[in-house]
Structures are given as structure tokens and as C-alpha cells.
């Protein structure tokens, strides 16, 4: 089979390796589609450091092609359409065993997965050998849409962390694809959504995704606008989907009493953020982190995509063949697209 | 009637004023007991600034002595034993109307209450004129115990904000009375409680209140001890009950993945606190403020005190008569006691 | 002023009475719109017994026209647009004081409200005298839309009782207006919604409100269809919005493990329902009641209507003038409409 | 090794079989203690039907004695003290994958576990071959105490289903061991606990476990007593821990508005229960099933036992050696004891 391997900054090569075989409690899947996440883009550009060689790809839709002998054939059949994930967690720690794999003590993007020639998440390969606990069925939709299960599952986790109530005022800061998914899911939480970005085109898209208000923070005063829209109460929820530490302080400045500021993104660089403990105490608001997703989130995302509760098609900016994977990366890092999806 | 009025730093005078009369939708209560909170102690010593003259006292147990004509006599009877509170919130803002009076937009310690000669919370008076929405019945116990309803209600709010689960490791930093109440209520939440202070005597009391482990942060390394006790997982909940901003950073340093750091106290002075946004994101923990309490918290606290689910008697360090109120203050500010209670 | 008074079955008369005056802690509102709920329709037709004379009307949008002297003028101004509700609860019991007015121990549809000549909820009058705690601001939309705040608030309470998660399969049984509002709010909860009714026209409307699947229980087998749609798992939530006791058993028959059956409607007649305690135990599902709404629900509904998170306009079937109120009742009880709204 | 096998009603035989060997992703554990649950007692007496031969035992404390080659040696070491459970769920269905193994679609008490000669839960054997996902560490306490992790985990699940708040009035009906554990855990939830049984001795024990009130339903009127204790409000939570269907109706009769009736036990026989849907609707209370436990519950129970948050020692009525296992069963079914524990 073929797999796409990072050998250095902007050095991505397709190479041949042995196709793994199903046995015991393992299932062989053939990858149908793998979306190119910002994480892999950062590996490609060198912002994110990994040990080379490294196989990327973790937004994966696939088909079952073979079953190990111990696999329960009532649940898993050859030809089943599935998404794959949650396998970067250790599976052994208290968080994993409590169903909180997203907060695993030993989360590892660089495992050496059985059946692959190198370390890495492995989705940019034709086949993967996986355990059934990391597979989730999907229905009705295309593999390109299903490949969004992993990113949507992370947004499910984020929105549940935010504890959104009907009628809440939710501000989403940053309108890249993860911001847009936050907009779309917050709308599907009964909230009034305010999208904030510097880019008018992205704000227009946020409106199409259901944002009721948009704020261009280049030309408008964020705090004044939120005060106006909220009748002086501040936001109930602020999602910071940017990697910029100083935006955290902006986020805290617009949250209202009892509100929740959610830090969704990794920070590059991770500079310290300051806040007033007395104001946080008196306003009884909170600052909450969210990262990754767990099996329950995967199931919820997979059901929402399968039933097109949120339609993923507008988020597919470009589809490339596996042979054109590097072209896909070059296109993705331009930053003017949502997702580029590799179709196998 | 008599009321105790602050006229300046360490200048507390008992003065005569007219006793108010019940009418319309108001109830006249005779104060039975009023505990001297740290808040009033700070007014007495001048750390907390108020506009003089000012009548303190907000941890109040009383008896109904007269009913206005509009009062529902099925619910309220002369002779009923009650606690009084939640009246500092405005009652009109969205937070108040949603049952979140503790986070009122316009919380005010210095209202001029009807029936009193000066501004202030008013509990250091022989009588008060109140609305039934701010009264809550209590049963079985003494007024001195019932006077703890207000502080316990704040701890109820704090512990609910912390979302304690069975078996959680809860660290309480600071073992003054509010810390001790956090210890006691966390024990009654099914948690394993670790108490932390510099004072051995207080740590001993925390043990009596149910703490399973104690850490003397003067002689032991907080972070190492929490790592040891938690088998390397960190705390699920950290309550910071101190007014010292730098302790927030200690609190954040010991919380585990998915954990919650709760800022319970006001901060004197309110210095900025720094944290790493990337660590908060990756560890998916949170920093949450809590302050004051609402009617629901009052009801829960009142039921717990009435049934001695938590026994308040050990927290009554001294009882003084109203005539000796200043003696009570002088005793309270020594800092070696839990509560000094004024008995009327 | 004029008020519309029930004097018997199908005997509704408009009569003159004195206009009340604002004083003390009361606000005078001029009714702009009042929708005709099924409750009042049942009074009109005699299905619901009340003591005559009786003034109906509880889905109320209004404008502030005068303020009593004790009213906080920062929060309330003449000309403010408001909805009115939650005043049927006693305000004194533990449920009311805990913010659970919907479950008041002494809920009373037949209070004699101050300023009105007879008992009853009073909204079919030109003016009402009210306390600020029962008023909630609305913005942007027409009074006819705002009059839906009360019914939507009840659906908010119901959907929160159901604890809907992203991707859940929600079945709504009965597609009258309250069923349709359940469909619309469940869609805004991230659920996949299945609507069930005997009437094709109503099912078509449910689709327009966002239902992904419809089941005509006259021609299709409910249980088979739910099994098919849910891949054999059963529904996560079933809302029974009908007044028919036997439908509860249908509802229980389609709920999956850990699912929730919600009894939203009153039952006419209230016949006993049977269930297997062992199946409920083993499947760990639940049967939950919901009724009425509280202040928090009112705020959430009012915000959703004000921001058109759910657009109420399609639910306004007919608008009549106050003089034509009886014509409105005759039209409403035909049963082929959503809401008939009385415009003042 | 030896294993104890049911061959018929009151026909329990110890037999020799091959000791399994650790390999691949399996761990070999040596059983230290296994408690005799009511479930196995019902198998022994024939009330619960199983297919013979059958190996019982599912309340298990053990020690790791060998590790398969794929096992993560950082997490699992020879000599580790562990409890074993949650393996009766299928692991593949949506409930299992969402961390709700207790509500598995395909829960099976009669699996044929690898390494054992017959079907059954297997804990009455000297060794078991298990997957690490079903193992949980415990600390500090004896194996006899740790064997209570499985039953306590079920009570954890039940109490979380009940959503107990501070100060709630919780009534536990039935004071066998599972009732007593409900008493103890409700006390550790900040509730006021009322225990109800026909047996005075059991009621006395409930008091020792923290019940504030007891009701002998043989000599006292349950409904009157609950009304008196709750000041007319009814119970917030009622746990029915009996297998008697008619007790469900008693439970519903004492629950207050917004309250929760929890059906904890299996029902023998499973007779239909009737209720008024209109009362459930108007009182907005609920009837909720709970059964078994999941990994998160196991972790919580294991931590509570390890830290003696609830001390299990009073619940160990008798300890027998494995050779005396049948003596243990004969003693257990007398019904005058909590747990008889088999020590290996």
C-alpha cells in the first residue's frame, strides 16, 4: 500500500509499504477520505515540530475490508462505512477509563501504530489496522463529509464544556473553519451567535452559518458592540478559537456575570495571560479549557453529520486525490480555504 | 429599638432609633442572633471602606413578630423562626430573575433599608422590616446555629460551582472558618478532602471536620504532596479561600486534567494573576469564580443546618450580648476564632 | 377599561370596569396582544371547569404605561415593551423560592388579581396592574410574536427536562402547536427530530419546522419506524404532547436505553398508565413530568423570540381585534389553526 | 486451578481446571476475595435461572500475577492490587462506547470468558484472564473491602441518577445491604436520609450508617411520616431498593414536586405498575431506572473505598475460605447478613 510521509519541512513523500493484515481483535480499514487539519499543515510548514519520518492524517473516513478472528461479526461487517479516532489517548489512565479520553494524561500524537512503517496518526495511508473501540459507524453521507467527524467532535466537546443554554449570547472569536463550526453548533444550541474576525469574507460566511451578528474587530470596538447587543449584560459564552494569547484578555473583557470563556485552540506562542482574580470571583464567571474529543463526542458528531443536522458540504473547499496530496497541502496552507480533503 | 452603627475605623456605637412597623407586604422580624463576618470585621478595622454611618450585620437569625396586611398568613406566622438574606441583589436584572441573585449586576452592600436610620446590611439591629421573599424558615436548632445559614449558603454555591463528584480529590487552601466549611461540605459531597494551611491548629480542626489529609504549606511542598496523594493525577477541585492573589497560581499548579480551581474569596489587594493558556487548554481544566449565594442556596443551607447535616455548634467560638457588640468585634479580629455571634 | 369575561360555557362577554392605577411596587401595563391558549379554549367549551365569572388570557405582550412610586426607574420605563407571567405560582413555597415556580405547591389559575373585577388570569383585559418580578423585557419583534413567550417558555422547560444532547433522536408525538414548538426547539438543540401525528398536513408543517423524519401513526407502525430510523437503539427522547393517557404507553415502547419520556400535556381524562418496572430499571430510562415554566424559562424564551432564534410568525394563524374576541374563540376551537391572537 | 461451578439448584461444586496464561493484551489476575451477591444467591436457590454449568462471582478483588506482551508496563505491574468489572457489557454498542456500559444493548451475565471452563462471571475461581480496560487499581484497604467496589459502583450510578442536592430529603425503601449503601452514600451527598423497612434491626443499622430518621412501615404510615418530616413537601428522592412491584406505587406516593423515584432493584416478579400521568405531569416529578455501573462509577467507588470515604468493614458479615464457599452460600441465603465474602 501507499502512505504519505513527512521527512522534513515541506518534504512530504508518498512511499510504498506492506499492507497490514487483520487478525485477533483488529480490523483492517481502507481509507476513503482524510481531511488536512491545521495540525498537519503546521507539521508541513515546520511550526509544529515532530520527529521525522512521520505519517500525518487524523480526520479519517474509511470502509471495513477485513475482520480479525475475535471481532464480533454482529457489530462489524465488511463494507461498513466508519470513522476512526480517539486512539491517541493511552486508554489506561483514569481520564481515559472515565470516558474522558480528550484529557488523557499521556495523549500522544506520535505513537507508532501497528501496521504502519513509521510513527504518526496514519490517516494519510491507504489502509490502517485498528481496534473496534476506535471505530464509529456513519450513514447516508459521503466520505468527504464523514471525514469532518473528528473536527466536529472536538467542537461538540467544546460546546458541551461551554454549557450553552437556550437564548444565550455566544461570541465566537476567530472565523476559520473551527470558528465556523463553533458558530454552526452554537446556532444548533439555541443561542444567539455573534461572530468576530478581521476578515469580512469570513464574517459573511459566519452569517451564512447562522451568526445573527458579526463584529469586524479591525473596524469596530469589540467590547462596545457586545455591550450593545447584550443590553449591557456581556456575553454568556465566549469561544476563543485563535492561537493568540492576547485574545484571551479580550475574551475575558466581554464575558458577563456567570459567563464562560472557552479556550479552544492551542497557543502559538504560549505566552502568559493575566486576569483579575477579584473580578472573576465577583462576576462568578469562568475560564475553561477544551481540547480534543472522546468516544461520546465522536458518536454525537457522527450522528449529526450522518443526519446532516449540520451540513458539512459547505466546508469542503477542495478535494484532491491521494497522488496529489502535496498539492493539497500547498493549497491548504494558503489559508483562504476551509478544508482540503484527500480522496483515496 | 437599638442598632449598632459604624461611624469610623474602630468606632462602633449603639444608638436608639424608631422601631419600624409591619405594613402592606412587609414583615417585622426581631433579630435573635447575628454572627460577625470577616466582611464586618474589615469594616471595623478599615480594610473595607464604607460610607459612614453604616449598620453592619448580614448573618441573621430572627423571629417573626408582625405581619403586613398583604402577607400570606398560611405561609408566615408570628413566632416563626427564620433566617434573612439575598436582599442585597437588585431583584430586577436578568441574573436576579434567573435565580442567580449571587451574580446580580447591581449587588449592593450599602442599600438604605426601609425601617433603619442609616445605610448598611442592618443585622446588628434589634428589629428589621423585610419582604417575605428574603425570609427562609429554619427548624430544630438554636438561633446561633441558624445565623450560619448565610455563610453556609455561600459555601453551598461554591461547592456546586465546583461540581464535586464521588471520590474526587478536593484540596481546600486556607483553613479559616470559610475554609473549614468548605472542608465539611466537601466531605458531605463524597470527596477525599485535603486541607492546606500554615497553622497546625487549624489543620487539626480540618481533620476533625473530616479532612483525610492535611498539608502544612510552611513545612511541606504543596505540589509534591498533592502529586503523592493523587497518584500523580492532581486535584479534581481546588478551593482557594484566601484573599491572596499569588495563591491562585499555587492552586492552578496542583489541579489535574479536567479539574476546577474555585476562587471563593475576595482579593486584598486585587493583583493580576498569570496563567498559561495553552496548559489550561490542553489540560481542559478551568478557573471559576464564586461569590455570595441565592435563594436556592439559602434553602439548601437552611435545611442542612436545621437537620444538623453539618453541625454548626463547633464553629461558634464565642457568644456576646448585643450590649457587648464591640467586645465581640475586638475578640473576632484577633483572628484566632471561628465566629463570634451576637445574641440579642 | 374593557375586559372579556367568561360567564358560562360559550358565554363570553366584554364588560366595562375601572382602570387600575399604578402605586407603590406595582406597574400598570396596557395589553398589546394576548394569544388564545388551548386552556382558555377548554374554558370556553366547558371541558375545563372554572368558577364564573372568570377572566382568561395568559399569553400576554404589553407596554408599560405607569410606574408605582417604589419602582426602580433605572430598570423600568414608561413605553418599555414587556411580557408578563409566572404570577400564578404562590411565590412563598420552597419550589417558588428555589426558582422552580413551575412546580409551585399552590399553583392557582384562578387568583383574583388586584385591579381586575373578577378572578382569572386576566390577559383578556385592556390593562393589568402587575409586580415587576413578573415582567420581562422583549425587543425587536411585534406584540403578536412576543405573546408566544409564555408557551415557548413552557417548551423551554420541557426541553431542558429532556436533557437533549447533540445528535440525539427526539420523537415528538402530537403536532399541534405545542408539538410544533417542541419540534422547532429540539432542532435548535442539535437533535434529529421525528414528528408523529395522524394528520398529514401537520406532519408537513413539522417538516417545515425542521423535522427530519415524520411518521403518520395512522398508516405506519410507530415502533417499527423508530427502530429503523434509530438503527435499533430506540429514541433518546420522546415528548408526549397529547392529552391521551394511552399514548404514554406508546411513548414508553419506543424509548431506548437511558432515554427520557416527557409528559408535557395535561391528561383528559387522567386514566392510569401501566409500565413494567423491571424494564424501566434494566433499560435505565425515565418517565418525567413537565408543566408550566419559571422566570428563567421566560427570560430564555423572550430572548429567543426577540432574536428570532425561533421565528414565531408562522405560528400566528389569525389576528382579531379585542372587540372580535368571541369570533377569535370560535375560530380557535375549530382545531385547524395554531394560535389566534387578540390584538388590542 | 480451582473454580466453583453451579450444576443445579443448591448444587455448587469446586472443580479443577487449567490455569490460563497471560498473553497479548491480557492480564492474569489471582483472585484475593469475591463477595457473594444476591444475584448469585438467587442462582444458588434457583430463583434466578441460568444455563448449567455456570461459574458465579462478580464482586472481585485481585492481584496481578502476569502480564501479556502487549500490556503497557507503565500502568500495570505484577503485584498491583486491582478490582475487576464492567466486562459483561458488549463494548461495541453506542451505549458502551459512550461510557454507558451499564445500559449496554447486549448486557450478558453468561458470557463464556476466555480461560474459564464454563460460562459465567467467573469470580469464584482462583485465577482470571482479563483485559486491562476492565481492571481498576485500589489502595490501602483489604481485598475483602475492595470486593465491595462493584456493588458500591452500582450505588454510585444510582445516586448520580437521582441527582441529589445538598439538603435534599432522601427516602431509602428497603434496608438490606444495597439499601444501606444507598443510605451511606446519600449521607455523603449532603442529604437528610430517611430509611424505611419492616425490620427494626435493619433500621437501627441504617441509623448507624447516618440515617436521620427511620420509618417502620409495619407500624407507621409511610406517607404521613414523610409528610411530617418534609413539612408537607414530600421527598426529593425515593430509592426503591426492593424487588416488589407494589412498592413502586408507595414510592411514587411520597415523592414531592420535582422529585425523583429511582428503581434500583430488579423486580421478582415483574408485575405492571400503574401511575397517574396527570399527577406526574403536574408535579413534574420523574420515575427513573438504574442498573449496573460503568467504568467511571468503578473508579469513583474504588477511590471512595480506598480512602475509606465510606468504610466497608461494617458490611462484611462473614469471611469464608474458598474451600468453604458452599458454607458461605448457605450462610448468605439466611438473609440475616450483609455480605459473606470468600477469601482465597
Short mmCIF file of N, CA, C and O in Angstrom, two decimals, chain B residues 239-320:
data_model
loop_
_atom_site.label_atom_id
_atom_site.label_comp_id
_atom_site.label_asym_id
_atom_site.label_seq_id
_atom_site.Cartn_x
_atom_site.Cartn_y
_atom_site.Cartn_z
N UNK B 239 -10.15 24.60 46.11
CA UNK B 239 -10.82 25.80 46.60
C UNK B 239 -9.77 26.74 47.16
O UNK B 239 -9.08 26.40 48.12
N UNK B 240 -9.65 27.92 46.58
CA UNK B 240 -8.78 28.93 47.16
C UNK B 240 -9.68 29.83 48.02
O UNK B 240 -10.48 30.60 47.49
N UNK B 241 -9.53 29.71 49.33
CA UNK B 241 -10.36 30.51 50.25
C UNK B 241 -9.58 31.65 50.86
O UNK B 241 -10.03 32.27 51.83
N UNK B 242 -8.40 31.96 50.31
CA UNK B 242 -7.58 33.04 50.85
C UNK B 242 -7.76 34.31 50.02
O UNK B 242 -8.16 34.24 48.86
N UNK B 243 -7.42 35.48 50.59
CA UNK B 243 -7.54 36.73 49.82
C UNK B 243 -6.25 37.10 49.09
O UNK B 243 -6.11 38.24 48.66
N UNK B 244 -5.35 36.14 48.92
CA UNK B 244 -4.00 36.44 48.42
C UNK B 244 -3.87 35.99 46.96
O UNK B 244 -3.97 34.80 46.64
N UNK B 245 -3.63 36.96 46.06
CA UNK B 245 -3.63 36.67 44.63
C UNK B 245 -2.61 35.60 44.25
O UNK B 245 -2.88 34.75 43.39
N UNK B 246 -1.44 35.59 44.86
CA UNK B 246 -0.40 34.65 44.44
C UNK B 246 -0.82 33.20 44.72
O UNK B 246 -0.30 32.27 44.09
N UNK B 247 -1.73 33.01 45.66
CA UNK B 247 -2.19 31.65 45.97
C UNK B 247 -2.97 31.06 44.79
O UNK B 247 -3.05 29.83 44.62
N UNK B 248 -3.54 31.92 43.94
CA UNK B 248 -4.23 31.42 42.75
C UNK B 248 -3.26 30.62 41.89
O UNK B 248 -3.60 29.56 41.35
N UNK B 249 -2.04 31.12 41.76
CA UNK B 249 -1.06 30.40 40.95
C UNK B 249 -0.69 29.05 41.57
O UNK B 249 -0.54 28.05 40.86
N UNK B 250 -0.57 29.02 42.90
CA UNK B 250 -0.36 27.73 43.57
C UNK B 250 -1.52 26.79 43.28
O UNK B 250 -1.33 25.59 43.03
N UNK B 251 -2.72 27.32 43.33
CA UNK B 251 -3.91 26.49 43.13
C UNK B 251 -3.90 25.88 41.73
O UNK B 251 -4.18 24.70 41.55
N UNK B 252 -3.58 26.71 40.74
CA UNK B 252 -3.55 26.23 39.36
C UNK B 252 -2.47 25.17 39.19
O UNK B 252 -2.61 24.21 38.42
N UNK B 253 -1.38 25.29 39.97
CA UNK B 253 -0.26 24.36 39.79
C UNK B 253 -0.58 22.95 40.28
O UNK B 253 0.13 22.01 39.95
N UNK B 254 -1.63 22.79 41.06
CA UNK B 254 -1.92 21.45 41.61
C UNK B 254 -3.19 20.82 41.04
O UNK B 254 -3.55 19.71 41.42
N UNK B 255 -3.86 21.52 40.14
CA UNK B 255 -5.11 20.96 39.62
C UNK B 255 -4.77 19.98 38.49
O UNK B 255 -3.83 20.19 37.72
N UNK B 256 -5.50 18.89 38.42
CA UNK B 256 -5.28 17.90 37.38
C UNK B 256 -6.12 18.16 36.14
O UNK B 256 -6.93 19.10 36.11
N UNK B 257 -5.93 17.35 35.13
CA UNK B 257 -6.72 17.48 33.91
C UNK B 257 -8.21 17.41 34.24
O UNK B 257 -8.63 16.63 35.10
N UNK B 258 -8.99 18.21 33.58
CA UNK B 258 -10.45 18.33 33.77
C UNK B 258 -10.82 18.93 35.14
O UNK B 258 -12.02 19.04 35.44
N UNK B 259 -9.84 19.34 35.94
CA UNK B 259 -10.12 19.84 37.29
C UNK B 259 -10.61 21.27 37.30
O UNK B 259 -10.63 21.97 36.30
N UNK B 260 -11.07 21.70 38.51
CA UNK B 260 -11.64 23.03 38.66
C UNK B 260 -10.99 23.77 39.83
O UNK B 260 -10.99 23.26 40.95
N UNK B 261 -10.47 24.95 39.55
CA UNK B 261 -9.93 25.83 40.59
C UNK B 261 -11.02 26.86 40.89
O UNK B 261 -11.48 27.56 39.98
N UNK B 262 -11.41 26.94 42.16
CA UNK B 262 -12.51 27.82 42.54
C UNK B 262 -11.98 29.00 43.34
O UNK B 262 -11.34 28.80 44.37
N UNK B 263 -12.25 30.22 42.88
CA UNK B 263 -11.84 31.41 43.62
C UNK B 263 -13.02 31.87 44.47
O UNK B 263 -13.97 32.45 43.97
N UNK B 264 -12.92 31.54 45.77
CA UNK B 264 -14.04 31.79 46.67
C UNK B 264 -13.98 33.17 47.31
O UNK B 264 -14.99 33.80 47.56
N UNK B 265 -12.78 33.61 47.62
CA UNK B 265 -12.63 34.81 48.44
C UNK B 265 -12.50 36.07 47.58
O UNK B 265 -12.15 35.99 46.40
N UNK B 266 -12.80 37.20 48.16
CA UNK B 266 -12.37 38.48 47.59
C UNK B 266 -10.85 38.57 47.73
O UNK B 266 -10.26 37.92 48.60
N UNK B 267 -10.23 39.40 46.89
CA UNK B 267 -8.77 39.51 46.95
C UNK B 267 -8.35 40.89 47.46
O UNK B 267 -8.84 41.90 46.96
N UNK B 268 -7.49 40.91 48.46
CA UNK B 268 -6.95 42.15 49.03
C UNK B 268 -5.44 42.07 49.03
O UNK B 268 -4.89 41.33 49.83
N UNK B 269 -4.70 42.80 48.21
CA UNK B 269 -5.20 43.62 47.10
C UNK B 269 -5.50 42.73 45.90
O UNK B 269 -5.07 41.57 45.87
N UNK B 270 -6.19 43.30 44.91
CA UNK B 270 -6.54 42.55 43.71
C UNK B 270 -5.43 42.67 42.67
O UNK B 270 -5.50 43.46 41.75
N UNK B 271 -4.38 41.88 42.87
CA UNK B 271 -3.25 41.91 41.92
C UNK B 271 -3.49 40.94 40.78
O UNK B 271 -4.09 39.88 40.98
N UNK B 272 -3.00 41.26 39.58
CA UNK B 272 -3.23 40.37 38.44
C UNK B 272 -2.56 39.01 38.64
O UNK B 272 -1.49 38.92 39.24
N UNK B 273 -3.20 37.99 38.13
CA UNK B 273 -2.70 36.62 38.21
C UNK B 273 -2.39 36.16 36.79
O UNK B 273 -3.15 36.45 35.87
N UNK B 274 -1.26 35.47 36.61
CA UNK B 274 -0.91 34.97 35.28
C UNK B 274 -1.10 33.47 35.17
O UNK B 274 -0.96 32.74 36.16
N UNK B 275 -1.46 33.03 33.98
CA UNK B 275 -1.54 31.58 33.76
C UNK B 275 -1.18 31.29 32.30
O UNK B 275 -1.22 32.18 31.45
N UNK B 276 -0.85 30.03 32.03
CA UNK B 276 -0.53 29.59 30.67
C UNK B 276 -1.81 29.16 29.98
O UNK B 276 -2.44 28.18 30.35
N UNK B 277 -2.23 29.89 28.93
CA UNK B 277 -3.46 29.50 28.25
C UNK B 277 -3.35 28.14 27.57
O UNK B 277 -4.34 27.41 27.47
N UNK B 278 -2.16 27.78 27.12
CA UNK B 278 -2.00 26.50 26.43
C UNK B 278 -2.15 25.33 27.39
O UNK B 278 -2.74 24.31 27.05
N UNK B 279 -1.63 25.50 28.61
CA UNK B 279 -1.79 24.42 29.59
C UNK B 279 -3.24 24.28 30.02
O UNK B 279 -3.74 23.16 30.19
N UNK B 280 -3.91 25.39 30.20
CA UNK B 280 -5.33 25.33 30.58
C UNK B 280 -6.13 24.65 29.47
O UNK B 280 -6.99 23.80 29.72
N UNK B 281 -5.82 25.00 28.23
CA UNK B 281 -6.45 24.36 27.07
C UNK B 281 -6.17 22.87 27.04
O UNK B 281 -7.10 22.04 27.01
N UNK B 282 -4.92 22.49 27.09
CA UNK B 282 -4.55 21.08 26.92
C UNK B 282 -5.05 20.23 28.09
O UNK B 282 -5.46 19.10 27.91
N UNK B 283 -4.97 20.79 29.29
CA UNK B 283 -5.42 20.05 30.48
C UNK B 283 -6.93 20.12 30.66
O UNK B 283 -7.47 19.47 31.53
N UNK B 284 -7.57 20.93 29.84
CA UNK B 284 -9.03 21.13 29.91
C UNK B 284 -9.50 21.29 31.35
O UNK B 284 -10.49 20.72 31.77
N UNK B 285 -8.74 22.11 32.09
CA UNK B 285 -9.23 22.45 33.44
C UNK B 285 -9.85 23.84 33.39
O UNK B 285 -9.93 24.45 32.32
N UNK B 286 -10.33 24.33 34.51
CA UNK B 286 -10.97 25.63 34.50
C UNK B 286 -10.70 26.39 35.78
O UNK B 286 -10.36 25.82 36.82
N UNK B 287 -10.82 27.70 35.67
CA UNK B 287 -10.73 28.60 36.83
C UNK B 287 -12.09 29.28 36.93
O UNK B 287 -12.56 29.88 35.95
N UNK B 288 -12.75 29.12 38.07
CA UNK B 288 -14.14 29.56 38.20
C UNK B 288 -14.31 30.45 39.43
O UNK B 288 -13.84 30.13 40.50
N UNK B 289 -15.04 31.53 39.24
CA UNK B 289 -15.33 32.40 40.36
C UNK B 289 -16.64 32.03 41.03
O UNK B 289 -17.56 31.52 40.39
N UNK B 290 -16.71 32.27 42.33
CA UNK B 290 -17.98 32.11 43.05
C UNK B 290 -18.04 33.21 44.08
O UNK B 290 -17.02 33.61 44.65
N UNK B 291 -19.25 33.73 44.32
CA UNK B 291 -19.41 34.81 45.29
C UNK B 291 -20.85 34.82 45.74
O UNK B 291 -21.76 34.56 44.96
N UNK B 292 -21.06 35.06 47.01
CA UNK B 292 -22.41 35.22 47.55
C UNK B 292 -23.25 33.96 47.37
O UNK B 292 -22.72 32.87 47.18
N UNK B 293 -24.57 34.12 47.44
CA UNK B 293 -25.46 32.97 47.32
C UNK B 293 -26.83 33.44 46.88
O UNK B 293 -27.13 34.63 46.92
N UNK B 294 -27.65 32.49 46.45
CA UNK B 294 -29.01 32.83 46.01
C UNK B 294 -30.06 32.15 46.91
O UNK B 294 -29.70 31.46 47.87
N UNK B 295 -31.31 32.33 46.60
CA UNK B 295 -32.38 31.80 47.45
C UNK B 295 -32.33 30.29 47.54
O UNK B 295 -32.58 29.70 48.60
N UNK B 296 -32.02 29.66 46.42
CA UNK B 296 -31.93 28.19 46.41
C UNK B 296 -30.82 27.73 47.36
O UNK B 296 -30.99 26.78 48.13
N UNK B 297 -29.69 28.42 47.33
CA UNK B 297 -28.59 28.09 48.24
C UNK B 297 -29.01 28.30 49.70
O UNK B 297 -28.64 27.51 50.58
N UNK B 298 -29.75 29.37 49.96
CA UNK B 298 -30.24 29.63 51.32
C UNK B 298 -31.11 28.48 51.81
O UNK B 298 -31.00 28.04 52.95
N UNK B 299 -32.00 28.02 50.93
CA UNK B 299 -32.89 26.92 51.32
C UNK B 299 -32.08 25.67 51.62
O UNK B 299 -32.30 24.99 52.63
N UNK B 300 -31.10 25.38 50.76
CA UNK B 300 -30.29 24.18 50.98
C UNK B 300 -29.49 24.29 52.28
O UNK B 300 -29.42 23.34 53.06
N UNK B 301 -28.90 25.46 52.51
CA UNK B 301 -28.11 25.65 53.73
C UNK B 301 -29.01 25.56 54.95
O UNK B 301 -28.66 24.94 55.96
N UNK B 302 -30.17 26.15 54.85
CA UNK B 302 -31.08 26.17 56.00
C UNK B 302 -31.55 24.76 56.35
O UNK B 302 -31.66 24.39 57.53
N UNK B 303 -31.78 23.94 55.33
CA UNK B 303 -32.20 22.56 55.59
C UNK B 303 -31.05 21.77 56.20
O UNK B 303 -31.26 20.95 57.11
N UNK B 304 -29.83 21.99 55.71
CA UNK B 304 -28.68 21.26 56.25
C UNK B 304 -28.43 21.64 57.71
O UNK B 304 -28.06 20.79 58.52
N UNK B 305 -28.59 22.91 58.02
CA UNK B 305 -28.38 23.35 59.41
C UNK B 305 -29.52 22.85 60.29
O UNK B 305 -29.29 22.35 61.40
N UNK B 306 -30.75 22.94 59.81
CA UNK B 306 -31.90 22.51 60.60
C UNK B 306 -31.83 21.03 60.95
O UNK B 306 -32.27 20.61 62.02
N UNK B 307 -31.29 20.22 60.03
CA UNK B 307 -31.21 18.78 60.28
C UNK B 307 -29.83 18.38 60.81
O UNK B 307 -29.54 17.20 60.96
N UNK B 308 -29.01 19.39 61.08
CA UNK B 308 -27.62 19.17 61.54
C UNK B 308 -26.85 18.21 60.63
O UNK B 308 -26.02 17.42 61.11
N UNK B 309 -27.16 18.26 59.33
CA UNK B 309 -26.35 17.52 58.34
C UNK B 309 -24.90 17.97 58.48
O UNK B 309 -23.97 17.18 58.37
N UNK B 310 -24.73 19.27 58.66
CA UNK B 310 -23.46 19.78 59.15
C UNK B 310 -23.76 20.49 60.46
O UNK B 310 -24.64 21.35 60.52
N UNK B 311 -23.05 20.09 61.48
CA UNK B 311 -23.31 20.64 62.81
C UNK B 311 -22.55 21.96 62.96
O UNK B 311 -21.32 21.98 62.87
N UNK B 312 -23.27 23.05 63.18
CA UNK B 312 -22.63 24.35 63.25
C UNK B 312 -22.05 24.66 64.63
O UNK B 312 -21.27 25.62 64.77
N UNK B 313 -22.41 23.90 65.65
CA UNK B 313 -22.00 24.26 67.00
C UNK B 313 -20.49 24.40 67.20
O UNK B 313 -20.05 25.31 67.89
N UNK B 314 -19.69 23.52 66.55
CA UNK B 314 -18.24 23.70 66.75
C UNK B 314 -17.69 25.00 66.19
O UNK B 314 -16.58 25.40 66.51
N UNK B 315 -18.47 25.65 65.32
CA UNK B 315 -17.97 26.87 64.69
C UNK B 315 -18.33 28.13 65.48
O UNK B 315 -17.95 29.23 65.11
N UNK B 316 -19.09 27.96 66.54
CA UNK B 316 -19.44 29.11 67.39
C UNK B 316 -18.35 29.24 68.45
O UNK B 316 -18.32 28.50 69.43
N UNK B 317 -17.45 30.20 68.25
CA UNK B 317 -16.32 30.33 69.17
C UNK B 317 -16.71 31.12 70.41
O UNK B 317 -16.17 30.92 71.49
N UNK B 318 -17.63 32.05 70.25
CA UNK B 318 -17.95 32.94 71.37
C UNK B 318 -19.32 33.55 71.12
O UNK B 318 -19.67 33.86 69.97
N UNK B 319 -20.09 33.72 72.19
CA UNK B 319 -21.39 34.39 72.08
C UNK B 319 -21.35 35.61 72.98
O UNK B 319 -20.97 35.51 74.15
N UNK B 320 -21.70 36.78 72.41
CA UNK B 320 -21.74 38.00 73.23
C UNK B 320 -23.14 38.60 73.16
O UNK B 320 -23.89 38.34 72.22
#
